[in-house]
mmCIF file of C-alpha atoms and ligand atoms in Angstrom:
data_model
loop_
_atom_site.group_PDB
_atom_site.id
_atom_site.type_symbol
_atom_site.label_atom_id
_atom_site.label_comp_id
_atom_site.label_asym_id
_atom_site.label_seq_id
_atom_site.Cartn_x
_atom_site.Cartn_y
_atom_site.Cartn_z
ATOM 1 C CA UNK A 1 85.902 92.973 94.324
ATOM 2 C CA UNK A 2 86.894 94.450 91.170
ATOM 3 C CA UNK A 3 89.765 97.205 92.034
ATOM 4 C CA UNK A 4 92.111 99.422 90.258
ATOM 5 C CA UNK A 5 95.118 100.893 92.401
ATOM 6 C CA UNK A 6 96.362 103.769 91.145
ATOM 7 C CA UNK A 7 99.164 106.022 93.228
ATOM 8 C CA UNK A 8 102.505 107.738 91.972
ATOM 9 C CA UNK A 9 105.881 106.012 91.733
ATOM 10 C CA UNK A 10 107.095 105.198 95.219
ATOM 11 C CA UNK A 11 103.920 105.149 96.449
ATOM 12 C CA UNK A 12 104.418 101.618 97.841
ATOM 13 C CA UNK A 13 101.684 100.275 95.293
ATOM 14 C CA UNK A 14 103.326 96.861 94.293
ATOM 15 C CA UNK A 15 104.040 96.328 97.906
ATOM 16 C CA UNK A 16 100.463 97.347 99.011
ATOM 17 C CA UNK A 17 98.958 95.512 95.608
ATOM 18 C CA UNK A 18 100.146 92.323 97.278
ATOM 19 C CA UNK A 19 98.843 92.841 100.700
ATOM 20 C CA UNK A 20 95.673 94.002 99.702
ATOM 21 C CA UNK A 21 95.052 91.368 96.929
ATOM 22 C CA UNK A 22 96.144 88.753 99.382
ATOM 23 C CA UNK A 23 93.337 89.612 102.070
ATOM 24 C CA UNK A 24 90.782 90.184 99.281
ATOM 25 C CA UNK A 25 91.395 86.372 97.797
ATOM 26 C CA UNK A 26 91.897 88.445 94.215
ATOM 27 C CA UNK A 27 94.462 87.778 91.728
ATOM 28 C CA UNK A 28 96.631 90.840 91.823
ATOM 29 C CA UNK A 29 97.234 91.704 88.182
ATOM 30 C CA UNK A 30 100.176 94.140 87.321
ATOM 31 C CA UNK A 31 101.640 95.574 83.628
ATOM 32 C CA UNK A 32 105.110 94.001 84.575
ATOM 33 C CA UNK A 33 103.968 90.642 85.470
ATOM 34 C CA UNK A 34 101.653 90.942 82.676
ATOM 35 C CA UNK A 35 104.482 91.374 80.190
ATOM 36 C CA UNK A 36 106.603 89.059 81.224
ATOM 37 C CA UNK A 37 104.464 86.233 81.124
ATOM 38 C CA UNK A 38 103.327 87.111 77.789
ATOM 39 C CA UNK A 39 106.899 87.505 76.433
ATOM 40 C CA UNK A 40 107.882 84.404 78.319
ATOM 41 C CA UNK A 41 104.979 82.663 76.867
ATOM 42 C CA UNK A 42 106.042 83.606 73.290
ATOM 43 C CA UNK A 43 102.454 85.066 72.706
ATOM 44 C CA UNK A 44 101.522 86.643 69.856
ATOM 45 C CA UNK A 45 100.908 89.841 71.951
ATOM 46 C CA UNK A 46 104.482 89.175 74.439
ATOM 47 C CA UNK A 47 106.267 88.863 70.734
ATOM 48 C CA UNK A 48 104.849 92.567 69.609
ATOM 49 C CA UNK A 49 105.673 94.116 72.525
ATOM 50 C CA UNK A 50 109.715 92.561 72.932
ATOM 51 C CA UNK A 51 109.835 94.252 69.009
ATOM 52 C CA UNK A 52 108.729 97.522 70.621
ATOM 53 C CA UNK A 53 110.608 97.265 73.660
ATOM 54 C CA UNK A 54 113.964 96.033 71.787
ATOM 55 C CA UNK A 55 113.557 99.257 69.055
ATOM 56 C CA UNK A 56 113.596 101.404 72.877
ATOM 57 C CA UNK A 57 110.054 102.445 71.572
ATOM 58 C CA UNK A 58 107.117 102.575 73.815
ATOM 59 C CA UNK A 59 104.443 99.651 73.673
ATOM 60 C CA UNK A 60 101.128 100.728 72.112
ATOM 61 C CA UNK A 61 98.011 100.579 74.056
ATOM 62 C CA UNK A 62 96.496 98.336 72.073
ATOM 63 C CA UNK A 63 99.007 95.521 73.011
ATOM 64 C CA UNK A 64 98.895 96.267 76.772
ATOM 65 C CA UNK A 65 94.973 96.643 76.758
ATOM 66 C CA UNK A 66 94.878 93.049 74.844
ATOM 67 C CA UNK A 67 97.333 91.723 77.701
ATOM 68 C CA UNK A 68 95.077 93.107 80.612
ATOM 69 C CA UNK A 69 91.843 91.778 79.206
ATOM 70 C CA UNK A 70 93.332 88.313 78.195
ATOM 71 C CA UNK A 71 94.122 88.176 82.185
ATOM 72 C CA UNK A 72 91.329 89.562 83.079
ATOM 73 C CA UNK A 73 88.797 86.497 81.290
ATOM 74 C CA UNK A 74 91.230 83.777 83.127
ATOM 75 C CA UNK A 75 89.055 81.791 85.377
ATOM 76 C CA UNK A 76 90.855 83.036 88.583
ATOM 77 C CA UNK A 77 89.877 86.239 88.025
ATOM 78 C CA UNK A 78 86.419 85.928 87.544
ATOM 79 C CA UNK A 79 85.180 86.861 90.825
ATOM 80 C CA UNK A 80 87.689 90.113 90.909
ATOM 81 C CA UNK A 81 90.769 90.921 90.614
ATOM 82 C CA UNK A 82 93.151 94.459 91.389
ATOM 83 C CA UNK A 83 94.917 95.824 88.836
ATOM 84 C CA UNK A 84 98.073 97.705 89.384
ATOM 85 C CA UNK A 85 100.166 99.515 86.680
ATOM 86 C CA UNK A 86 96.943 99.332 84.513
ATOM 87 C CA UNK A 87 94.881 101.283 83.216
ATOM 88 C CA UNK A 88 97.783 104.250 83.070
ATOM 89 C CA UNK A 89 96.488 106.432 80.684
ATOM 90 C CA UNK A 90 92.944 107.577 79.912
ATOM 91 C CA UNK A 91 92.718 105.505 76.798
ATOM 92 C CA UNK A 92 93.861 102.304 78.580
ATOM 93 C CA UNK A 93 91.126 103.149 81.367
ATOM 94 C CA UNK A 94 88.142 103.922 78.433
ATOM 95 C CA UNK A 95 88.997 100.307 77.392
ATOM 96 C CA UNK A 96 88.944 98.344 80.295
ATOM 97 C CA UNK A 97 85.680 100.415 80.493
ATOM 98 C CA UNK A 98 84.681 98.944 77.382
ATOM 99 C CA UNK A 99 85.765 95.765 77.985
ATOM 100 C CA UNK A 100 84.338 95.447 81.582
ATOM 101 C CA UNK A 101 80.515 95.973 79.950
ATOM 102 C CA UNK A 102 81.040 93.802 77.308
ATOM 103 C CA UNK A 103 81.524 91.509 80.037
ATOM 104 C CA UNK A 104 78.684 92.792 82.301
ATOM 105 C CA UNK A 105 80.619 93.893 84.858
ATOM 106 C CA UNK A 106 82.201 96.937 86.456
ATOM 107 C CA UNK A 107 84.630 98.086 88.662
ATOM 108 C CA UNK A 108 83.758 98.284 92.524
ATOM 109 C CA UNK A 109 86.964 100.889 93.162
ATOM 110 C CA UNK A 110 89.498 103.047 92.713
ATOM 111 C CA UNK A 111 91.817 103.305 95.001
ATOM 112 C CA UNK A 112 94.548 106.439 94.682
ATOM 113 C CA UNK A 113 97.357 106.160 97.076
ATOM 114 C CA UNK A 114 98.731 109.901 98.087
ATOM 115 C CA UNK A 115 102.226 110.726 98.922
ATOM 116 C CA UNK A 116 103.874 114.503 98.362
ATOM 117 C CA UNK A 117 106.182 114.881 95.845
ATOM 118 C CA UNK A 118 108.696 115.518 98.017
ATOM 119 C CA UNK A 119 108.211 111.767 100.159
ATOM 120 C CA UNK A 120 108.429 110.572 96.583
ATOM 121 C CA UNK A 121 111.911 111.760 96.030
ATOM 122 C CA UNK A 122 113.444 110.632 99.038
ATOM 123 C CA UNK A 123 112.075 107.465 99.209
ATOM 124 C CA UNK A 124 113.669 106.824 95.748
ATOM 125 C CA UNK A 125 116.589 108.545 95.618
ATOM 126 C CA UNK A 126 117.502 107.095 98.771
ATOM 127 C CA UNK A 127 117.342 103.536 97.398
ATOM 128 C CA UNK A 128 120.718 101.600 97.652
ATOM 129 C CA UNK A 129 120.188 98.246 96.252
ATOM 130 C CA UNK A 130 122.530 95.749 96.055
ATOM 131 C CA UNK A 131 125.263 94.826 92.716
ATOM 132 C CA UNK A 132 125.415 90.958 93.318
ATOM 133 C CA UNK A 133 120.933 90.793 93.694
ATOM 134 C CA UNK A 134 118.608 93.550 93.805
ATOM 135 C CA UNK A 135 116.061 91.815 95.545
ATOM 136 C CA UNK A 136 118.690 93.448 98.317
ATOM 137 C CA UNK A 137 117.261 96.680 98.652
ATOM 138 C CA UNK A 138 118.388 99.181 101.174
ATOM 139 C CA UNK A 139 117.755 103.346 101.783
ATOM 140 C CA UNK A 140 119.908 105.717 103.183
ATOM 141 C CA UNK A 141 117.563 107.535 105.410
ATOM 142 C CA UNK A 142 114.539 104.105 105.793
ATOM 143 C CA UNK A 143 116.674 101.515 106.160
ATOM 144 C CA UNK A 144 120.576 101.730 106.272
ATOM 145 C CA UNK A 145 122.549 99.069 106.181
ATOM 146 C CA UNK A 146 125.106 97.860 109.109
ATOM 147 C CA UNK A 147 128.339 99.904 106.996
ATOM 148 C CA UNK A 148 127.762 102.284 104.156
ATOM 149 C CA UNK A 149 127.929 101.167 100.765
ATOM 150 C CA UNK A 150 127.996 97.471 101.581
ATOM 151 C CA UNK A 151 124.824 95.014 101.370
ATOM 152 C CA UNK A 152 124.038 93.353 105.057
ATOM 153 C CA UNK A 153 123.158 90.083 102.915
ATOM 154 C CA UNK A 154 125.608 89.384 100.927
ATOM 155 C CA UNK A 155 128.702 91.815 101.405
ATOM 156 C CA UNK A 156 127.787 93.505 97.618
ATOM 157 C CA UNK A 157 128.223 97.047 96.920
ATOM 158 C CA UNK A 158 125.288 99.330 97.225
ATOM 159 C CA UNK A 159 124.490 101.703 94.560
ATOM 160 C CA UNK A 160 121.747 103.797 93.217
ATOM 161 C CA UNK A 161 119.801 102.830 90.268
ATOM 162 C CA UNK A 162 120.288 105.186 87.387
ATOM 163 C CA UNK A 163 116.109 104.740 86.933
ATOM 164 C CA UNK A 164 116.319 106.172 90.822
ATOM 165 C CA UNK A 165 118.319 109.252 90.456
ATOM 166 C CA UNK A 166 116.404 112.370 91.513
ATOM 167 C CA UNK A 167 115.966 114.085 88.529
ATOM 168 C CA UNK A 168 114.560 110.848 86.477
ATOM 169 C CA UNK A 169 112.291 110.697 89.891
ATOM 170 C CA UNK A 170 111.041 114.064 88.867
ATOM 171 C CA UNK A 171 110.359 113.209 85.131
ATOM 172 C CA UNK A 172 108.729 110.162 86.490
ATOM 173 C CA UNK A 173 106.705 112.164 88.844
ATOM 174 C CA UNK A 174 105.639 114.400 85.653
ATOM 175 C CA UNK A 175 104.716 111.579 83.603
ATOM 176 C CA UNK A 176 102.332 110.139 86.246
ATOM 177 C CA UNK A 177 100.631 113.815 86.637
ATOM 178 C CA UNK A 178 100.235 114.201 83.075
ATOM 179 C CA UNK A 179 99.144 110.217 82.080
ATOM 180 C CA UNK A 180 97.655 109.019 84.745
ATOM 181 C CA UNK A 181 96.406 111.996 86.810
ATOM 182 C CA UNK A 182 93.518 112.228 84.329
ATOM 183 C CA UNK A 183 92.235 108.832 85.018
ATOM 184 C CA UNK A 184 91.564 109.986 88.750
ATOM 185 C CA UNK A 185 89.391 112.302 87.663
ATOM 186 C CA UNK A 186 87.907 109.849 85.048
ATOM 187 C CA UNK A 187 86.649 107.885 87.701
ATOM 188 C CA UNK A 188 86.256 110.258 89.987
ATOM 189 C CA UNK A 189 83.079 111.291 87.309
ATOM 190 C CA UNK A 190 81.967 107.505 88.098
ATOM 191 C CA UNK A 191 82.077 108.104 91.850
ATOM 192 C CA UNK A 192 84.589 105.231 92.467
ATOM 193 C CA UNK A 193 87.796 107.087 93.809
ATOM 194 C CA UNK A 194 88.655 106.441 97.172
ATOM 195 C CA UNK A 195 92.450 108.518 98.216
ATOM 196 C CA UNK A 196 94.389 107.590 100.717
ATOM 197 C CA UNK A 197 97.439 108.125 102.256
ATOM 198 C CA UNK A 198 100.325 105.851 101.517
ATOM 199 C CA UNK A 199 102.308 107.249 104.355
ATOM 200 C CA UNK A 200 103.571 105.637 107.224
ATOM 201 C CA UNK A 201 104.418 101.619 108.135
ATOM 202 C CA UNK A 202 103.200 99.506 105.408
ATOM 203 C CA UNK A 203 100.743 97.168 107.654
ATOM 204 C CA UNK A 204 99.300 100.765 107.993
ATOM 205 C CA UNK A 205 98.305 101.890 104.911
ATOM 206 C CA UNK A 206 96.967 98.484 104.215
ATOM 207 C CA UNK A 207 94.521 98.503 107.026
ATOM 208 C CA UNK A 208 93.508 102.134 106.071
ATOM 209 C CA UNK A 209 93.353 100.546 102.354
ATOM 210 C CA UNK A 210 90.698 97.916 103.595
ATOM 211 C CA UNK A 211 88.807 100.462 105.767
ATOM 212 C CA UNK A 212 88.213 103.007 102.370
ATOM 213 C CA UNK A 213 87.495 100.052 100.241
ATOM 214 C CA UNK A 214 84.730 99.055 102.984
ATOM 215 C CA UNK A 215 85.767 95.344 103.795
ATOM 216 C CA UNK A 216 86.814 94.069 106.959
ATOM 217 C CA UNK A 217 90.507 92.768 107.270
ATOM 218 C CA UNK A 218 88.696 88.879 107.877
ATOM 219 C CA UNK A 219 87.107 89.243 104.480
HETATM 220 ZN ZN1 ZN B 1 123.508 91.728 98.458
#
């Protein structure tokens, strides 16, 4: 299967990109992994985008389209894949278009992860993660940890990401309505949205995942 996942931030969608690429045997292929191999790779395209990214500007399209379809002809994904993080705009999702019937081949789905705004906030503002490792990730409402302010791994203090603070949550929350909203409805032309909601126990939303995409979880 050839998927996109496409949901808000704090929708879950790394954590549900995993799961679901796992049970579909499909690479899962996201922008962060994508430019951090390249960079650590020294490519030619990983090299561009470190120049952009040290100058604090934005990468261009162009290099994260060249990324994506790079991955996309490796032999692993040949038989599918599920993107995550890309396409984000509707330029990025015009060229993986392009690219896709170059290559004879199309997309199966879309699938949009839901969550209200207001989930979206509390999941991250609540996030306490850890000084000493932030794979040590805690929230004060989901998840709290044994004494306030302290990690239950490792005895580090807890704090909140400056990335995580409501009102960058809300300019985060704008940015995905205004980029990436439009690619929904892109698609949605092509008949290949399925939405779902990403609420509730991840295990979940995965099954409810596999059930909109129309495969069984033995497949
Ligand atoms: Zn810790």
């Amino acid at each position: 299967m050839r998927i996109v996942l496409v949901g808000p931030p704090g929708a879950g969608k790394g954590t549900q990109a995993q799961y679901l690429a796992k049970n579909l045997s499909i690479p899962h292929v996201s922008t962060g992994d994508l430019f951090r191999a390249n960079i650590s790779q020294g490519t030619e395209l990983g090299r561009q985008a470190q120049d952009y990214i040290d100058a604090g500007q934005l990468v261009p399209d162009s290099v994260t389209i060249g990324m994506a379809t790079n991955r996309l002809q490796e032999a692993d994904a040949a038989d599918g894949f599920l993107l995550d993080g890309f396409p984000r705009n509707l330029a990025q999702a015009e060229a993986l278009d392009a690219f896709l019937a170059e290559q004879g081949i199309a997309l199966d789905g879309v699938l949009d992860l839901e969550v209200p705004e207001d989930e979206i906030v509390k999941r991250i503002a609540g996030r306490r993660v850890c000084r000493r490792d932030s794979s040590h990730v805690f929230h004060e409402s989901y998840n709290q940890p044994a004494r306030e302010g302290v990690c239950d791994v490792c005895g580090g203090e807890l704090y909140q990401r400056p990335d995580d603070s409501e009102d960058t949550v809300r300019t985060r929350i704008e940015v995905y309505h205004r980029e990436t909203e439009p690619i929904i409805d892109y698609y949605r032309a092509q008949n290949l949205v399925v939405t779902i909601s990403a609420l509730g126990p991840v295990d979940e939303v995965t099954a409810r995942a596999m059930e909109a995409l129309g495969v069984s979880e033995a497949a």
